[in-house]
Amino acid sequence: MIAADRAKDTSGLGNSPLLQGIAVHKDYGGVHAVRGVDFRIAQNSYVTLLGPSGCGKTSLLRMIGGFEALSSGVLELDGQSLDGVPASRRPVNTVFQNYALFPHLSVEENVGFGLAYRSLSKAEMASNVESALALVQMSPMAKRRPRQLSGGQQQRVALARAIVNEPRLLLLDETLSALDRRMRKDMQIELKDLQRRLGMTFLHVTHDQEEAFALSDEIIVMNNGRIEQQASPAEIYRRPATAYVADFIGGANLAPGRILSVAGETAVIDTPLGRFECPSVAGLQEGDKAVLCIRSELLRLQAGEGGFEAVVTHTVFRGAEWLVEAKTQGGIVISLIVDEPEPPLVGSAVRLGFDPARGWIVSAPTEG
Amino acid sequence: MARSRTGFWLSVPVYAAVVALCVAPLLILLAYSFFQVSFVAVLKEPTLKNYVRILGSETYRWLILKTFGSGLMVAAITAVIGYPVAWFIAKRVVAAKSAFLTLLLVPLYTGDLVRIFAWRMLLGAEGVINTFLMAIGVIREPIGALLFSSLATHIVLTYNYLPFMVLGLWLAFEALDDRLVEAAADLGAGATSTFRRVTLPLTLPGLVAGSLMVFVMVVGDYLTPQLLGGASGVTIISAINDLFGTAFDWPLGSAIAWTMLAILALAFAGAAIVISRSSLGKALAAGEA
Ligand SMILES: Nc1ncnc2c1ncn2[C@@H]1O[C@H](COP(=O)(O)OP(=O)(O)O)[C@@H](O)[C@H]1O
Ligand SMILES: [Mg+2]
């Protein structure tokens, strides 16, 4: 049916994007849910929209789906403005947060619902429904009603009901959140696999960064109605654009400070932990307030001189290693990974060091 | 053991009340419907003559048909008016919802007679409507047919029972998940198609419940046709009333009452079968399974 291994282009920059948002703004009578965001979503990519609850993810998705009008800005699909195009005419399908299966229809009737609006023969319709159900391994349940299915099964039906229409863009809103951990992991792998096989573009909303990492070609990090960064998972993890992203993704250690000098792609920052020369975001200038980000796994317990001192406050066994929390004299809480049989004692003083070439400097967040 | 026996004795009054108040009168009526009247005495010899007489009488057949016809018509009219009203209250009114519902129910607090006389003032030859139409010169003579006509009866029946239809439908609309309507649009359904494939099937229980309520109440309404129908005010109910009263033919009255009951029961059973065969009924059954 729709299975086709299409060549993949995830750059989103060179080629014209499938979907483009320009200054997209949503104001619910005073509540500014989305504050003028720009983004591009490439053909055949798996993009996740990641952010804390209430940051405007659903609002953005609903505008793309056509369920909510933009307060201002433009959405373009294949270069055509979506302004005034009703949801029913958009080549976009949604897997809703609560699945929204029709309770009065059987599984196969649910899946076939959208096919009625295409010029297909009865036989073609039936075979499309059948292969969509097979794709999500729900063929044996075709005659059941949604209420007779488990959450995970309803999920699969909702997915089949959307992809059977071969949308240009598939929207998924916190689709996996309601599933238990084990099933969520399985579904993540299946979703990713499905997207690759179908060569469809998926835009998936989630508040779970692990999920975003597992699925995405690109992640759009949202906070408070704004897009903080859009990049590949590795880029987001290694070179977060803002202190917020550094903290939200993987919980980096953050040390506020001031820029002493800038040289090309690196800068020297003065922090309570000491002075470090590290790679930095573009646009920093001498004297700027900035934040040094150090990932937990980069920090090492250090014998002898160098590094900075901290007092161990907490140790947590994580199976493969220890997660150690320590506090510096300046009151900065530091977490690090210790890969040894025994962790340092709580209350003991330790010296910590890291390779400055793997640190990262971002601008200080503007208050507000 | 002891506990369940206590439970049994505790529930006896409930059963007794139901039997005494509901079942017994119906059974007495049923018994009477097989008796006969000779002058002023009731002959307690079982016979089917009353039923034969009803079926053979064009008048009674016509009255029964007319009554059920009124019920169907008013149910249909209230459904057509009530459906958008219920949708509006459930889906468009946010803050003033309880105010709307109260407003809808206010007429019910006033009592039948008050409402009927209020309508007489509106519809009468010197009533508000005629006076107004003459004042603005649309008509010269008052329209007599406004009051004491089948039209007046049905206007007021519609007015009286509309709230019940709206309530039934309102509940159905409250239970209708808006996200299903969005899902239909997402899958390509336009407004009409969404209505036909999602909204209507999912509000059908409310529509059926409201229609049954209105139908039964219209069929049983005695005052409205009597006081507003004029010559058309004779109904099967008023006929039963006459048989029990002035004519003193309880057996025939009982037989008509039971004929009506039997037809109603058949109609209900038919409706139940239609609903359970519909996709919605199957969904409900699946939910219970
Ligand atoms: N229909 C609405 N009317 C008013 N405010 C809304 C509406 N929908 C969402 N909001 C508000 O907009 C903000 C963003 O909501 P939402 O887009 O649902 O965020 P998320 O999906 O990231 O949790 C929240 O403050 C929410 O309360
Ligand atoms: Mg949401």
XYZ file of C-alpha atoms and ligand atoms in Angstrom:
685
model
C 0.000 0.000 0.000
C 1.799 3.076 1.233
C 5.042 1.401 2.155
C 7.879 2.856 0.161
C 11.453 3.494 1.113
C 11.917 7.031 0.030
C 15.192 8.836 0.108
C 15.504 10.878 3.191
C 16.315 14.512 3.484
C 16.237 15.833 6.989
C 18.224 19.002 6.584
C 15.073 21.068 6.219
C 17.178 23.983 5.091
C 18.440 23.269 1.591
C 15.221 21.969 0.085
C 11.966 23.770 0.516
C 10.329 22.481 3.687
C 7.056 20.571 3.838
C 5.702 22.854 6.517
C 6.843 26.314 7.418
C 5.669 28.576 10.211
C 6.357 32.286 10.100
C 5.731 34.373 13.218
C 2.901 32.068 14.245
C 1.041 33.571 17.166
C -1.913 32.337 19.228
C -3.734 34.528 21.676
C -6.708 33.049 23.550
C -8.207 36.362 24.592
C -5.225 37.455 26.682
C -3.495 34.086 27.147
C -0.583 34.122 24.712
C -0.119 30.402 24.191
C 2.208 30.678 21.178
C 4.295 33.825 20.824
C 5.315 34.345 17.221
C 7.326 31.249 16.402
C 9.247 30.408 13.225
C 10.009 26.844 12.216
C 10.479 24.555 9.222
C 9.693 20.889 8.977
C 11.466 18.887 6.281
C 9.882 16.212 4.091
C 10.050 12.682 5.443
C 11.455 13.718 8.780
C 10.396 12.763 12.279
C 10.188 15.957 14.274
C 9.216 16.152 17.919
C 7.855 19.212 19.627
C 9.248 19.050 23.146
C 8.440 21.242 26.089
C 6.907 21.327 29.549
C 3.164 21.145 30.068
C 1.426 24.409 29.154
C 4.169 25.745 26.873
C 1.867 25.843 23.835
C 2.619 22.563 22.064
C -1.000 21.498 21.631
C -1.989 24.995 20.524
C 0.645 24.947 17.787
C -0.409 21.470 16.687
C -4.084 22.478 16.609
C -3.281 25.438 14.380
C -1.455 23.132 11.988
C -4.352 20.662 12.045
C -6.828 23.453 11.340
C -8.775 23.287 14.616
C -7.654 26.671 15.824
C -7.170 29.879 13.848
C -3.863 31.733 13.991
C -4.032 35.071 15.787
C -1.283 36.236 13.458
C 1.483 34.779 11.327
C 1.450 32.287 8.473
C 1.540 28.527 8.101
C 2.602 27.182 4.722
C 2.332 23.612 3.556
C 4.282 22.877 0.383
C 4.655 26.613 -0.055
C 0.893 27.216 0.013
C -0.650 29.215 2.830
C -3.029 27.198 4.985
C -4.978 30.321 5.836
C -8.686 29.672 5.371
C -8.220 25.992 4.531
C -10.545 24.011 6.822
C -9.262 20.976 8.726
C -11.227 18.675 6.423
C -9.312 19.940 3.370
C -5.801 19.788 4.794
C -3.610 16.855 3.776
C -2.839 16.504 7.459
C -4.116 13.863 9.863
C -3.964 13.761 13.616
C -3.559 11.061 16.225
C -5.346 12.744 19.096
C -4.152 12.809 22.681
C -7.153 10.772 23.831
C -7.343 8.857 20.512
C -10.884 10.207 19.813
C -12.084 6.956 18.244
C -15.752 6.929 17.254
C -17.488 4.826 19.923
C -20.407 3.915 17.657
C -18.219 2.459 14.921
C -16.194 -0.732 14.790
C -12.419 -0.694 14.463
C -12.541 -1.146 10.702
C -15.272 1.462 10.314
C -13.143 3.868 12.299
C -10.139 3.211 10.101
C -12.231 3.521 6.932
C -13.876 6.773 8.044
C -11.617 9.112 6.072
C -11.510 6.951 2.952
C -15.136 7.860 2.203
C -13.887 11.266 1.063
C -11.669 9.822 -1.632
C -12.797 8.379 -4.907
C -12.134 4.754 -4.057
C -14.132 1.666 -4.868
C -15.556 -0.409 -2.022
C -12.954 -3.084 -2.659
C -10.062 -0.626 -2.654
C -11.368 0.877 0.555
C -11.611 -2.494 2.236
C -8.129 -3.489 1.163
C -6.642 -0.181 2.331
C -8.313 -0.572 5.705
C -7.049 -4.112 5.899
C -3.451 -3.235 5.159
C -3.512 -0.275 7.563
C -4.782 -2.582 10.303
C -2.133 -5.133 9.410
C 0.505 -2.435 9.612
C -0.376 -1.748 13.251
C -1.055 -5.432 13.963
C -4.717 -4.932 14.709
C -6.278 -7.101 11.992
C -7.784 -9.609 14.430
C -9.656 -6.796 16.199
C -11.290 -5.355 13.053
C -14.852 -6.078 14.175
C -14.500 -4.863 17.738
C -15.677 -1.591 19.203
C -13.163 0.884 20.610
C -14.428 0.278 24.146
C -13.441 -3.357 23.905
C -9.800 -2.440 23.320
C -6.958 -1.647 25.698
C -5.294 1.774 25.624
C -2.412 0.482 23.532
C -4.769 -1.129 21.036
C -6.891 2.030 20.739
C -3.690 3.866 20.097
C -2.842 1.590 17.198
C -6.315 1.980 15.718
C -6.041 5.771 15.966
C -2.710 5.530 14.181
C -4.130 3.292 11.450
C -7.136 5.613 11.032
C -4.760 8.515 10.366
C -2.101 6.904 8.150
C -4.599 5.089 5.934
C -5.330 8.502 4.400
C -1.673 8.893 3.430
C -1.423 12.428 4.834
C 1.454 14.680 3.817
C 1.945 15.359 7.504
C 0.937 13.259 10.497
C 0.415 15.035 13.789
C 0.706 13.114 17.055
C -0.270 14.799 20.323
C 1.273 13.189 23.412
C 0.243 9.992 21.767
C 2.243 7.671 23.961
C 1.849 9.427 27.308
C -1.060 7.315 28.475
C 0.736 4.016 27.901
C 2.811 2.232 30.504
C 6.575 2.465 30.232
C 7.191 -0.898 28.616
C 4.532 -0.385 25.937
C 5.698 3.160 25.362
C 9.201 1.921 24.518
C 7.806 -0.659 22.095
C 5.524 1.865 20.441
C 8.375 4.342 20.059
C 10.345 1.818 18.071
C 7.288 0.936 15.995
C 6.409 4.554 15.302
C 9.890 5.392 14.172
C 10.004 2.294 12.015
C 6.604 3.074 10.521
C 7.579 6.629 9.689
C 10.700 5.394 7.915
C 8.878 2.720 5.955
C 5.996 4.956 4.909
C 8.223 7.886 4.084
C 5.749 10.167 5.814
C 6.471 13.283 7.810
C 5.623 13.019 11.506
C 5.276 15.924 13.909
C 5.017 14.476 17.380
C 4.266 16.479 20.526
C 5.739 15.208 23.757
C 6.921 16.446 27.127
C 9.246 13.464 27.546
C 12.801 14.214 26.411
C 13.807 10.564 26.392
C 10.975 9.944 23.931
C 12.039 12.921 21.831
C 15.575 11.545 21.671
C 14.374 8.064 20.763
C 12.207 9.260 17.881
C 13.495 12.423 16.350
C 15.481 13.515 13.394
C 14.925 16.958 14.780
C 13.630 18.331 18.054
C 11.856 21.642 18.485
C 12.211 22.732 22.103
C 9.420 25.017 23.247
C 9.126 27.015 26.427
C 6.514 29.542 27.423
C 5.082 29.935 23.933
C 8.462 30.360 22.251
C 10.776 28.050 20.353
C 14.063 27.882 22.180
C 15.857 25.714 19.654
C 15.269 23.474 16.665
C 18.044 21.003 15.896
C 19.037 17.348 15.854
C 19.010 15.545 19.221
C 22.820 15.408 19.344
C 23.124 19.093 18.547
C 20.533 19.976 21.168
C 22.309 17.912 23.764
C 25.847 19.063 22.966
C 25.236 22.629 21.903
C 22.019 23.854 23.560
C 21.079 27.308 22.325
C 19.934 28.600 25.691
C 20.402 27.876 29.390
C 16.787 26.728 29.416
C 17.446 24.051 26.808
C 20.643 22.967 28.576
C 18.717 22.516 31.799
C 15.530 21.029 30.332
C 17.352 18.516 28.152
C 19.392 16.189 30.273
C 19.686 18.558 33.211
C 23.124 20.101 32.648
C 25.072 21.676 35.513
C 24.789 25.417 35.126
C 27.247 27.945 36.524
C 26.404 31.617 35.949
C 29.262 33.982 35.203
C 30.651 36.752 33.026
C 32.517 36.654 29.730
C 36.129 37.804 30.021
C 37.092 37.449 26.385
C 35.848 35.976 23.136
C 38.035 34.313 20.509
C 36.331 32.774 17.468
C 34.124 29.922 18.584
C 35.372 29.885 22.168
C 35.097 32.276 25.073
C 36.625 32.636 28.516
C 34.099 32.740 31.318
C 34.592 33.640 34.951
C 32.321 31.604 37.238
C 32.256 30.704 40.928
C 33.783 27.382 39.831
C 36.771 29.136 38.265
C 37.823 30.478 34.868
C 37.338 28.261 31.843
C 37.884 28.597 28.131
C 35.090 26.677 26.401
C 33.216 26.585 23.095
C 30.320 29.018 23.116
C 27.204 30.087 21.249
C 27.684 32.795 18.661
C 27.183 36.441 19.473
C 28.682 36.630 22.976
C 30.682 39.695 23.842
C 33.175 40.612 26.495
C 31.412 41.597 29.722
C 28.177 39.742 28.882
C 26.440 37.737 31.552
C 26.609 34.094 30.517
C 26.154 30.551 31.789
C 28.623 27.683 31.693
C 26.983 24.283 31.029
C 28.722 21.082 32.048
C 27.031 17.725 31.488
C 27.108 15.382 34.489
C 28.980 12.697 32.610
C 31.827 15.098 31.740
C 32.754 15.789 35.359
C 35.501 13.663 36.952
C 36.631 13.143 40.505
C 40.117 14.580 40.520
C 43.100 13.799 42.705
C 45.522 16.596 43.592
C 45.455 20.138 42.223
C 43.165 21.862 39.699
C 39.422 21.803 39.238
C 37.087 23.033 41.962
C 35.996 21.803 45.361
C 32.557 20.604 46.433
C 30.955 18.710 49.306
C 29.027 15.525 48.523
C 25.370 15.864 49.574
C 23.721 12.866 47.988
C 24.514 9.616 46.205
C 22.108 7.517 44.166
C 22.887 4.042 42.828
C 21.777 3.732 39.220
C 22.921 0.240 38.392
C 25.653 0.982 35.899
C 27.022 3.922 37.869
C 26.491 6.327 40.737
C 24.772 9.657 40.444
C 26.490 11.983 42.917
C 25.222 15.358 43.973
C 27.587 17.882 45.491
C 27.497 21.522 46.504
C 30.251 24.060 45.899
C 31.210 26.764 48.344
C 29.408 29.228 46.117
C 26.194 27.210 46.655
C 26.025 25.764 43.133
C 24.565 22.267 43.079
C 26.541 19.950 40.841
C 25.603 16.466 39.724
C 28.068 14.031 38.265
C 28.295 10.426 37.225
C 30.785 8.271 39.107
C 31.719 5.027 37.419
C 33.353 3.239 40.352
C 32.324 0.445 42.710
C 31.886 2.820 45.655
C 30.845 6.485 45.589
C 32.521 9.192 47.698
C 31.061 9.444 51.203
C 28.243 11.906 51.773
C 29.736 14.914 53.571
C 33.231 14.405 52.208
C 34.968 17.075 50.155
C 35.881 16.192 46.580
C 37.773 17.937 43.775
C 36.024 17.972 40.438
C 37.392 18.661 36.994
C 36.312 18.470 33.357
C 37.725 18.901 29.893
C 36.968 22.572 29.044
C 36.881 21.721 25.350
C 33.662 19.837 26.081
C 32.042 22.536 28.179
C 29.567 24.932 26.562
C 28.781 28.586 27.149
C 25.389 30.190 26.492
C 23.972 33.642 27.154
C 22.376 34.219 30.520
C 18.585 34.081 30.367
C 17.026 37.517 30.220
C 14.799 37.966 33.221
C 11.100 38.065 32.527
C -28.643 -15.820 55.564
C -30.206 -13.790 58.348
C -29.028 -10.659 56.630
C -30.636 -11.487 53.299
C -33.889 -12.269 55.059
C -33.775 -8.882 56.760
C -33.153 -7.365 53.343
C -36.209 -9.124 51.992
C -38.474 -7.848 54.738
C -37.074 -4.362 54.403
C -37.855 -4.297 50.709
C -41.427 -5.554 51.140
C -42.931 -2.053 51.560
C -41.343 -0.967 48.285
C -42.802 -3.874 46.363
C -46.125 -3.411 48.113
C -46.235 0.241 47.113
C -45.391 -0.519 43.484
C -48.040 -3.237 43.316
C -50.682 -1.161 45.064
C -50.069 2.048 43.145
C -49.079 0.891 39.665
C -49.797 -2.721 38.951
C -53.083 -3.182 40.773
C -54.995 -0.324 39.112
C -53.871 -1.535 35.693
C -54.940 -5.080 36.478
C -58.303 -3.876 37.720
C -58.710 -1.934 34.498
C -57.725 -5.016 32.556
C -60.332 -7.089 34.395
C -62.999 -4.472 33.789
C -62.215 -4.363 30.100
C -63.597 -7.888 29.796
C -66.845 -7.093 31.639
C -70.018 -5.516 30.315
C -72.598 -2.993 31.394
C -76.261 -3.751 31.560
C -78.210 -0.573 32.402
C -76.287 0.682 35.422
C -74.903 -2.630 36.655
C -71.615 -4.192 35.657
C -71.961 -7.775 34.482
C -68.886 -9.685 35.584
C -68.966 -12.254 32.808
C -65.795 -12.282 30.715
C -66.315 -11.222 27.111
C -64.318 -9.680 24.268
C -67.243 -7.560 23.134
C -65.684 -4.265 24.241
C -62.573 -4.843 22.138
C -64.651 -5.918 19.189
C -66.685 -2.747 19.548
C -63.599 -0.534 19.588
C -62.118 -2.149 16.502
C -65.454 -1.979 14.747
C -66.118 1.645 15.556
C -64.878 4.163 13.074
C -65.107 6.918 15.683
C -62.895 5.181 18.188
C -60.396 4.098 15.557
C -60.266 7.636 14.273
C -59.844 9.107 17.767
C -57.041 6.690 18.622
C -55.324 7.438 15.324
C -55.765 11.168 15.816
C -54.281 11.040 19.305
C -51.236 9.053 18.242
C -50.916 11.278 15.187
C -50.834 14.342 17.424
C -48.205 12.672 19.585
C -46.018 11.899 16.585
C -46.453 15.338 15.093
C -45.659 17.222 18.291
C -42.703 14.912 18.976
C -41.388 15.662 15.495
C -41.910 19.426 15.788
C -40.300 19.604 19.229
C -37.400 17.516 17.929
C -36.793 19.894 15.030
C -36.975 22.956 17.285
C -35.273 21.343 20.274
C -32.263 19.887 18.479
C -30.529 23.180 17.634
C -31.614 24.714 20.951
C -30.074 21.826 22.904
C -26.921 22.005 20.798
C -26.660 25.710 21.452
C -27.074 25.396 25.218
C -24.666 22.483 25.508
C -21.954 23.630 23.114
C -22.129 27.394 22.775
C -23.317 28.733 26.117
C -20.529 28.735 28.668
C -21.198 31.097 31.561
C -24.990 31.381 31.586
C -25.776 27.710 31.052
C -27.836 27.198 34.202
C -29.689 30.442 33.507
C -30.671 29.148 30.077
C -31.861 25.840 31.481
C -33.854 27.528 34.237
C -35.458 29.843 31.708
C -36.416 26.807 29.684
C -38.089 25.200 32.695
C -39.860 28.281 34.067
C -43.108 27.644 32.122
C -43.312 24.215 33.765
C -43.538 25.811 37.207
C -46.726 27.685 36.344
C -49.145 24.802 35.946
C -51.239 23.667 33.000
C -54.254 25.902 33.463
C -52.293 29.106 33.859
C -50.345 28.360 30.705
C -53.456 27.488 28.753
C -55.248 30.675 29.747
C -52.162 32.692 28.939
C -52.311 31.216 25.443
C -56.002 32.052 25.183
C -55.101 35.659 25.776
C -52.525 35.468 23.034
C -54.597 33.628 20.459
C -58.163 34.853 21.131
C -60.233 37.017 18.757
C -59.401 40.006 20.942
C -56.082 38.522 21.905
C -52.635 39.968 21.542
C -51.827 38.480 18.151
C -55.067 39.400 16.422
C -55.104 42.889 17.908
C -51.536 43.456 16.802
C -52.116 42.160 13.279
C -55.200 44.377 12.933
C -53.371 47.388 14.330
C -50.618 47.136 11.741
C -53.211 46.512 9.060
C -52.242 43.027 7.992
C -55.795 41.786 8.605
C -59.174 43.500 8.966
C -61.086 40.842 10.851
C -59.602 38.793 13.688
C -58.497 35.317 12.613
C -60.975 33.082 14.393
C -59.084 29.900 13.698
C -56.239 30.970 15.965
C -58.098 29.875 19.058
C -60.319 26.819 19.581
C -58.768 24.897 16.772
C -56.469 22.021 16.145
C -53.806 24.633 15.345
C -54.113 26.217 18.787
C -53.983 22.807 20.440
C -50.795 21.866 18.654
C -49.104 25.207 19.212
C -49.666 24.886 22.929
C -48.789 21.179 23.056
C -45.510 22.014 21.342
C -44.883 24.836 23.775
C -45.744 22.675 26.775
C -43.554 19.723 25.969
C -40.641 21.351 24.179
C -38.653 21.624 27.450
C -38.673 17.842 27.876
C -37.318 17.350 24.378
C -34.635 19.967 24.940
C -33.611 18.405 28.246
C -33.241 14.956 26.725
C -31.224 16.301 23.820
C -29.198 18.624 26.016
C -27.970 15.654 28.045
C -26.995 13.853 24.861
C -25.071 16.879 23.582
C -23.310 17.331 26.909
C -22.141 13.733 26.630
C -20.952 14.232 23.048
C -17.178 14.652 23.027
C -16.225 17.652 20.850
C -12.991 15.934 19.982
C -14.959 13.365 17.980
C -16.320 16.169 15.837
C -12.773 17.445 15.370
C -11.604 13.939 14.528
C -14.268 13.736 11.815
C -13.112 17.044 10.323
C -9.514 15.861 10.575
C -10.423 12.818 8.498
C -11.988 14.957 5.798
C -15.652 15.186 6.779
C -17.398 18.476 6.049
C -20.162 19.875 8.233
C -23.031 17.834 6.776
C -21.057 14.645 6.715
C -19.871 15.107 10.294
C -23.461 15.644 11.362
C -24.713 12.555 9.595
C -21.887 10.212 10.575
C -20.960 11.405 14.063
C -23.216 13.983 15.714
C -26.584 12.479 14.838
C -25.775 8.850 15.712
C -24.205 9.901 19.003
C -27.148 12.111 20.027
C -29.741 9.602 18.860
C -30.423 8.232 22.372
C -31.356 11.750 23.517
C -33.546 12.218 20.481
C -35.340 8.926 21.086
C -35.721 9.536 24.827
C -37.034 13.075 24.249
C -39.429 11.917 21.546
C -40.832 9.125 23.694
C -41.376 11.502 26.608
C -43.102 14.095 24.453
C -45.134 11.487 22.605
C -46.444 9.877 25.790
C -47.272 13.207 27.389
C -49.077 14.519 24.318
C -51.093 11.317 24.007
C -52.113 11.616 27.661
C -52.832 15.355 27.591
C -56.507 15.984 28.354
C -56.715 19.659 29.258
C -55.009 21.274 26.285
C -57.261 19.893 23.528
C -60.327 20.364 25.716
C -59.682 24.013 26.521
C -58.075 25.145 23.262
C -59.304 22.732 20.614
C -62.923 23.831 20.394
C -64.798 21.337 18.248
C -61.553 19.482 17.574
C -60.996 19.047 21.306
C -62.517 15.591 21.467
C -59.735 13.089 21.932
C -59.592 9.464 22.855
C -58.669 10.571 26.374
C -61.743 12.755 26.671
C -63.770 9.860 25.296
C -62.425 7.601 28.030
C -63.242 10.306 30.528
C -66.822 10.475 29.273
C -67.191 6.696 29.400
C -66.065 6.562 33.008
C -68.119 9.612 33.921
C -71.404 10.492 32.295
C -71.829 7.338 30.224
C -70.970 5.066 33.128
C -69.468 2.437 30.827
C -66.340 1.489 32.781
C -65.706 -1.725 30.839
C -65.567 0.045 27.470
C -63.422 2.827 28.957
C -61.060 0.223 30.387
C -60.861 -1.576 27.078
C -59.940 1.636 25.234
C -57.313 2.409 27.861
C -55.808 -1.052 27.441
C -55.889 -0.818 23.669
C -53.893 2.391 23.926
C -51.464 0.763 26.372
C -50.941 -2.197 24.079
C -50.225 0.031 21.077
C -47.814 2.126 23.145
C -46.041 -0.986 24.411
C -45.613 -2.215 20.856
C -44.267 1.179 19.787
C -41.767 1.160 22.665
C -40.635 -2.347 21.864
C -40.197 -1.351 18.234
C -38.113 1.677 19.188
C -35.993 -0.450 21.525
C -35.286 -2.935 18.752
C -34.372 -0.172 16.300
C -31.944 1.343 18.796
C -30.335 -1.938 19.752
C -29.868 -2.817 16.067
C -28.329 0.577 15.333
C -24.561 0.918 15.440
C -24.946 2.947 18.602
C -26.861 0.238 20.401
C -24.139 -2.187 19.507
C -21.537 0.190 20.861
C -23.456 0.477 24.124
C -23.787 -3.281 24.379
C -20.065 -3.636 23.720
C -19.355 -1.223 26.534
C -21.279 -3.357 28.968
C -19.726 -6.600 27.792
N -8.976 27.072 24.260
C -8.177 27.740 25.130
N -8.624 28.873 25.712
C -7.832 29.559 26.573
N -6.587 29.198 26.912
C -6.087 28.075 26.362
C -6.853 27.280 25.450
N -6.100 26.225 25.065
C -4.927 26.355 25.712
N -4.915 27.454 26.489
C -3.786 27.947 27.307
O -2.678 28.096 26.465
C -1.502 27.655 27.100
C -0.830 26.570 26.274
O -1.652 25.429 26.261
P -1.320 24.141 25.391
O -1.110 24.568 23.993
O -2.378 23.146 25.652
O 0.057 23.670 26.028
P 0.737 22.217 26.049
O 0.123 21.371 25.015
O 2.187 22.500 25.788
O 0.552 21.673 27.425
C -1.909 27.198 28.480
O -1.670 28.265 29.377
C -3.363 26.929 28.344
O -4.017 27.162 29.566
Mg -0.894 19.378 25.296
